[in-house]
Amino acid sequence: QLQLAESGGGLVQSGGSLRLSCVASGFTLDRGAIAWFRQVPGKELEGVSCISSRNGNSNYKDSVKGRFTISRDAAKRTVSLEMNGLKPEDTAVYYCAVRRLLSDPACALMSQRYTDWGQGTQVTVSS
């Protein structure tokens, strides 16, 4: 059974940095994709970044390009999201999600394509 555990959230001042990690257990993520989504209460879930397990291709939400970097370890069991230059509008609960099989060359930030989700970690950026 695939389980995802996020960590690394917290409170940071505007312009600061955080590194989120997502550890997968019970499944080898070698043919799918892993993504980070975020949600603010009362607003829709939005995709932040994703990475293909097979080729490492990544995709980012426009507003985080150049500030956030997604990466995966060699064993493909941990995916990290390095967040720099954080802004108050980045405040949200961040979720790690897995798409087990990816046939496309690149992943997409479409939540309905991801079947497994973590519990989320809170990121709060103060102004």
PDB file of C-alpha atoms in Angstrom:
ATOM      1  CA  GLN A   1       0.000   0.000   0.000  1.00  0.00           C
ATOM      2  CA  LEU A   2       1.433   3.322  -1.063  1.00  0.00           C
ATOM      3  CA  GLN A   3       1.783   5.877   1.663  1.00  0.00           C
ATOM      4  CA  LEU A   4       3.054   9.427   1.363  1.00  0.00           C
ATOM      5  CA  ALA A   5       4.439  11.535   4.162  1.00  0.00           C
ATOM      6  CA  GLU A   6       5.165  15.237   3.748  1.00  0.00           C
ATOM      7  CA  SER A   7       7.426  17.284   5.958  1.00  0.00           C
ATOM      8  CA  GLY A   8       9.233  20.601   5.967  1.00  0.00           C
ATOM      9  CA  GLY A   9       6.398  23.052   6.256  1.00  0.00           C
ATOM     10  CA  GLY A  10       6.463  25.956   8.677  1.00  0.00           C
ATOM     11  CA  LEU A  11       6.352  29.684   9.197  1.00  0.00           C
ATOM     12  CA  VAL A  12       8.771  31.874   7.292  1.00  0.00           C
ATOM     13  CA  GLN A  13       9.081  35.547   6.495  1.00  0.00           C
ATOM     14  CA  SER A  14       8.522  36.891   3.020  1.00  0.00           C
ATOM     15  CA  GLY A  15      11.612  36.264   0.923  1.00  0.00           C
ATOM     16  CA  GLY A  16      12.609  33.257   2.973  1.00  0.00           C
ATOM     17  CA  SER A  17      13.034  29.630   2.009  1.00  0.00           C
ATOM     18  CA  LEU A  18      11.622  26.246   2.911  1.00  0.00           C
ATOM     19  CA  ARG A  19      12.271  22.743   1.654  1.00  0.00           C
ATOM     20  CA  LEU A  20       9.387  20.315   1.544  1.00  0.00           C
ATOM     21  CA  SER A  21       9.962  16.583   1.356  1.00  0.00           C
ATOM     22  CA  CYS A  22       7.648  13.752   0.412  1.00  0.00           C
ATOM     23  CA  VAL A  23       8.644  10.218   1.303  1.00  0.00           C
ATOM     24  CA  ALA A  24       6.865   7.345  -0.386  1.00  0.00           C
ATOM     25  CA  SER A  25       6.602   3.895   1.142  1.00  0.00           C
ATOM     26  CA  GLY A  26       5.043   0.693  -0.096  1.00  0.00           C
ATOM     27  CA  PHE A  27       5.560   1.450  -3.777  1.00  0.00           C
ATOM     28  CA  THR A  28       8.401   2.105  -6.168  1.00  0.00           C
ATOM     29  CA  LEU A  29       7.821   5.283  -8.086  1.00  0.00           C
ATOM     30  CA  ASP A  30       9.700   4.418 -11.250  1.00  0.00           C
ATOM     31  CA  ARG A  31       7.041   4.763 -13.924  1.00  0.00           C
ATOM     32  CA  GLY A  32       4.839   7.562 -12.729  1.00  0.00           C
ATOM     33  CA  ALA A  33       4.961  11.134 -11.562  1.00  0.00           C
ATOM     34  CA  ILE A  34       5.012  12.936  -8.276  1.00  0.00           C
ATOM     35  CA  ALA A  35       3.505  16.352  -7.802  1.00  0.00           C
ATOM     36  CA  TRP A  36       2.995  19.062  -5.258  1.00  0.00           C
ATOM     37  CA  PHE A  37      -0.375  20.743  -4.980  1.00  0.00           C
ATOM     38  CA  ARG A  38      -1.505  23.432  -2.587  1.00  0.00           C
ATOM     39  CA  GLN A  39      -4.771  24.679  -1.236  1.00  0.00           C
ATOM     40  CA  VAL A  40      -5.947  27.687   0.691  1.00  0.00           C
ATOM     41  CA  PRO A  41      -9.190  27.268   2.662  1.00  0.00           C
ATOM     42  CA  GLY A  42     -12.118  28.262   0.497  1.00  0.00           C
ATOM     43  CA  LYS A  43     -10.096  28.130  -2.721  1.00  0.00           C
ATOM     44  CA  GLU A  44      -9.492  25.464  -5.317  1.00  0.00           C
ATOM     45  CA  LEU A  45      -6.625  23.045  -5.190  1.00  0.00           C
ATOM     46  CA  GLU A  46      -3.843  24.179  -7.511  1.00  0.00           C
ATOM     47  CA  GLY A  47      -0.880  22.377  -8.964  1.00  0.00           C
ATOM     48  CA  VAL A  48       2.522  23.731  -8.027  1.00  0.00           C
ATOM     49  CA  SER A  49       5.052  21.403  -9.587  1.00  0.00           C
ATOM     50  CA  CYS A  50       5.475  17.845 -10.793  1.00  0.00           C
ATOM     51  CA  ILE A  51       8.295  15.576 -11.872  1.00  0.00           C
ATOM     52  CA  SER A  52       8.367  12.434 -13.978  1.00  0.00           C
ATOM     53  CA  SER A  53       9.901   9.421 -12.270  1.00  0.00           C
ATOM     54  CA  ARG A  54      11.175   7.994 -15.574  1.00  0.00           C
ATOM     55  CA  ASN A  55      12.995  10.921 -17.130  1.00  0.00           C
ATOM     56  CA  GLY A  56      13.045  13.683 -14.522  1.00  0.00           C
ATOM     57  CA  ASN A  57      11.096  16.113 -16.689  1.00  0.00           C
ATOM     58  CA  SER A  58       9.399  18.688 -14.512  1.00  0.00           C
ATOM     59  CA  ASN A  59       6.636  21.211 -14.782  1.00  0.00           C
ATOM     60  CA  TYR A  60       5.824  24.301 -12.735  1.00  0.00           C
ATOM     61  CA  LYS A  61       2.966  26.666 -12.095  1.00  0.00           C
ATOM     62  CA  ASP A  62       3.864  29.969 -13.739  1.00  0.00           C
ATOM     63  CA  SER A  63       3.867  31.945 -10.502  1.00  0.00           C
ATOM     64  CA  VAL A  64       6.542  29.732  -8.927  1.00  0.00           C
ATOM     65  CA  LYS A  65       8.887  29.371 -11.891  1.00  0.00           C
ATOM     66  CA  GLY A  66      12.357  30.539 -11.002  1.00  0.00           C
ATOM     67  CA  ARG A  67      11.614  30.325  -7.278  1.00  0.00           C
ATOM     68  CA  PHE A  68      10.702  26.688  -6.703  1.00  0.00           C
ATOM     69  CA  THR A  69      12.688  23.622  -7.703  1.00  0.00           C
ATOM     70  CA  ILE A  70      11.412  20.064  -7.607  1.00  0.00           C
ATOM     71  CA  SER A  71      13.786  17.138  -7.387  1.00  0.00           C
ATOM     72  CA  ARG A  72      13.783  13.401  -6.709  1.00  0.00           C
ATOM     73  CA  ASP A  73      16.388  11.128  -5.189  1.00  0.00           C
ATOM     74  CA  ALA A  74      18.041   8.237  -6.977  1.00  0.00           C
ATOM     75  CA  ALA A  75      15.926   5.622  -5.259  1.00  0.00           C
ATOM     76  CA  LYS A  76      12.815   7.496  -6.362  1.00  0.00           C
ATOM     77  CA  ARG A  77      11.326   7.305  -2.973  1.00  0.00           C
ATOM     78  CA  THR A  78      11.704  10.967  -1.969  1.00  0.00           C
ATOM     79  CA  VAL A  79      10.650  14.068  -3.818  1.00  0.00           C
ATOM     80  CA  SER A  80      11.605  17.494  -2.555  1.00  0.00           C
ATOM     81  CA  LEU A  81      10.360  20.972  -3.315  1.00  0.00           C
ATOM     82  CA  GLU A  82      12.883  23.715  -2.667  1.00  0.00           C
ATOM     83  CA  MET A  83      11.008  26.984  -2.245  1.00  0.00           C
ATOM     84  CA  ASN A  84      12.941  30.228  -2.366  1.00  0.00           C
ATOM     85  CA  GLY A  85      11.787  33.819  -2.468  1.00  0.00           C
ATOM     86  CA  LEU A  86       8.583  32.881  -0.699  1.00  0.00           C
ATOM     87  CA  LYS A  87       5.695  35.307  -0.854  1.00  0.00           C
ATOM     88  CA  PRO A  88       2.599  35.642   1.353  1.00  0.00           C
ATOM     89  CA  GLU A  89       0.511  34.333  -1.542  1.00  0.00           C
ATOM     90  CA  ASP A  90       2.416  31.036  -1.304  1.00  0.00           C
ATOM     91  CA  THR A  91       0.730  30.414   2.042  1.00  0.00           C
ATOM     92  CA  ALA A  92      -1.268  27.192   1.806  1.00  0.00           C
ATOM     93  CA  VAL A  93      -1.398  23.556   2.780  1.00  0.00           C
ATOM     94  CA  TYR A  94       0.935  21.707   0.445  1.00  0.00           C
ATOM     95  CA  TYR A  95       0.113  18.154  -0.608  1.00  0.00           C
ATOM     96  CA  CYS A  96       2.281  15.532  -2.216  1.00  0.00           C
ATOM     97  CA  ALA A  97       0.516  13.341  -4.762  1.00  0.00           C
ATOM     98  CA  VAL A  98       1.428  10.379  -6.941  1.00  0.00           C
ATOM     99  CA  ARG A  99       0.390   9.312 -10.386  1.00  0.00           C
ATOM    100  CA  ARG A 100       1.490   5.684 -10.591  1.00  0.00           C
ATOM    101  CA  LEU A 101       1.789   5.375 -14.363  1.00  0.00           C
ATOM    102  CA  LEU A 102       2.816   8.126 -16.757  1.00  0.00           C
ATOM    103  CA  SER A 103       2.950   7.405 -20.462  1.00  0.00           C
ATOM    104  CA  ASP A 104       3.453  10.994 -21.553  1.00  0.00           C
ATOM    105  CA  PRO A 105       6.966  12.454 -21.729  1.00  0.00           C
ATOM    106  CA  ALA A 106       6.009  15.125 -19.233  1.00  0.00           C
ATOM    107  CA  CYS A 107       3.790  15.294 -16.192  1.00  0.00           C
ATOM    108  CA  ALA A 108       0.775  17.567 -15.912  1.00  0.00           C
ATOM    109  CA  LEU A 109      -0.563  19.530 -12.965  1.00  0.00           C
ATOM    110  CA  MET A 110      -4.038  18.049 -13.142  1.00  0.00           C
ATOM    111  CA  SER A 111      -5.154  16.803  -9.763  1.00  0.00           C
ATOM    112  CA  GLN A 112      -7.620  14.248 -11.152  1.00  0.00           C
ATOM    113  CA  ARG A 113      -4.718  12.263 -12.638  1.00  0.00           C
ATOM    114  CA  TYR A 114      -3.126  11.673  -9.247  1.00  0.00           C
ATOM    115  CA  THR A 115      -4.454   8.777  -7.215  1.00  0.00           C
ATOM    116  CA  ASP A 116      -2.502   8.840  -3.982  1.00  0.00           C
ATOM    117  CA  TRP A 117      -2.224  11.814  -1.660  1.00  0.00           C
ATOM    118  CA  GLY A 118      -0.397  12.732   1.489  1.00  0.00           C
ATOM    119  CA  GLN A 119      -1.913  14.458   4.496  1.00  0.00           C
ATOM    120  CA  GLY A 120      -0.415  17.839   3.726  1.00  0.00           C
ATOM    121  CA  THR A 121       1.964  20.235   5.403  1.00  0.00           C
ATOM    122  CA  GLN A 122       1.228  23.860   6.233  1.00  0.00           C
ATOM    123  CA  VAL A 123       3.358  26.614   4.742  1.00  0.00           C
ATOM    124  CA  THR A 124       2.806  30.105   6.105  1.00  0.00           C
ATOM    125  CA  VAL A 125       4.641  33.122   4.733  1.00  0.00           C
ATOM    126  CA  SER A 126       4.373  36.308   6.744  1.00  0.00           C
ATOM    127  CA  SER A 127       4.686  39.730   5.161  1.00  0.00           C
TER     128      SER A 127
END
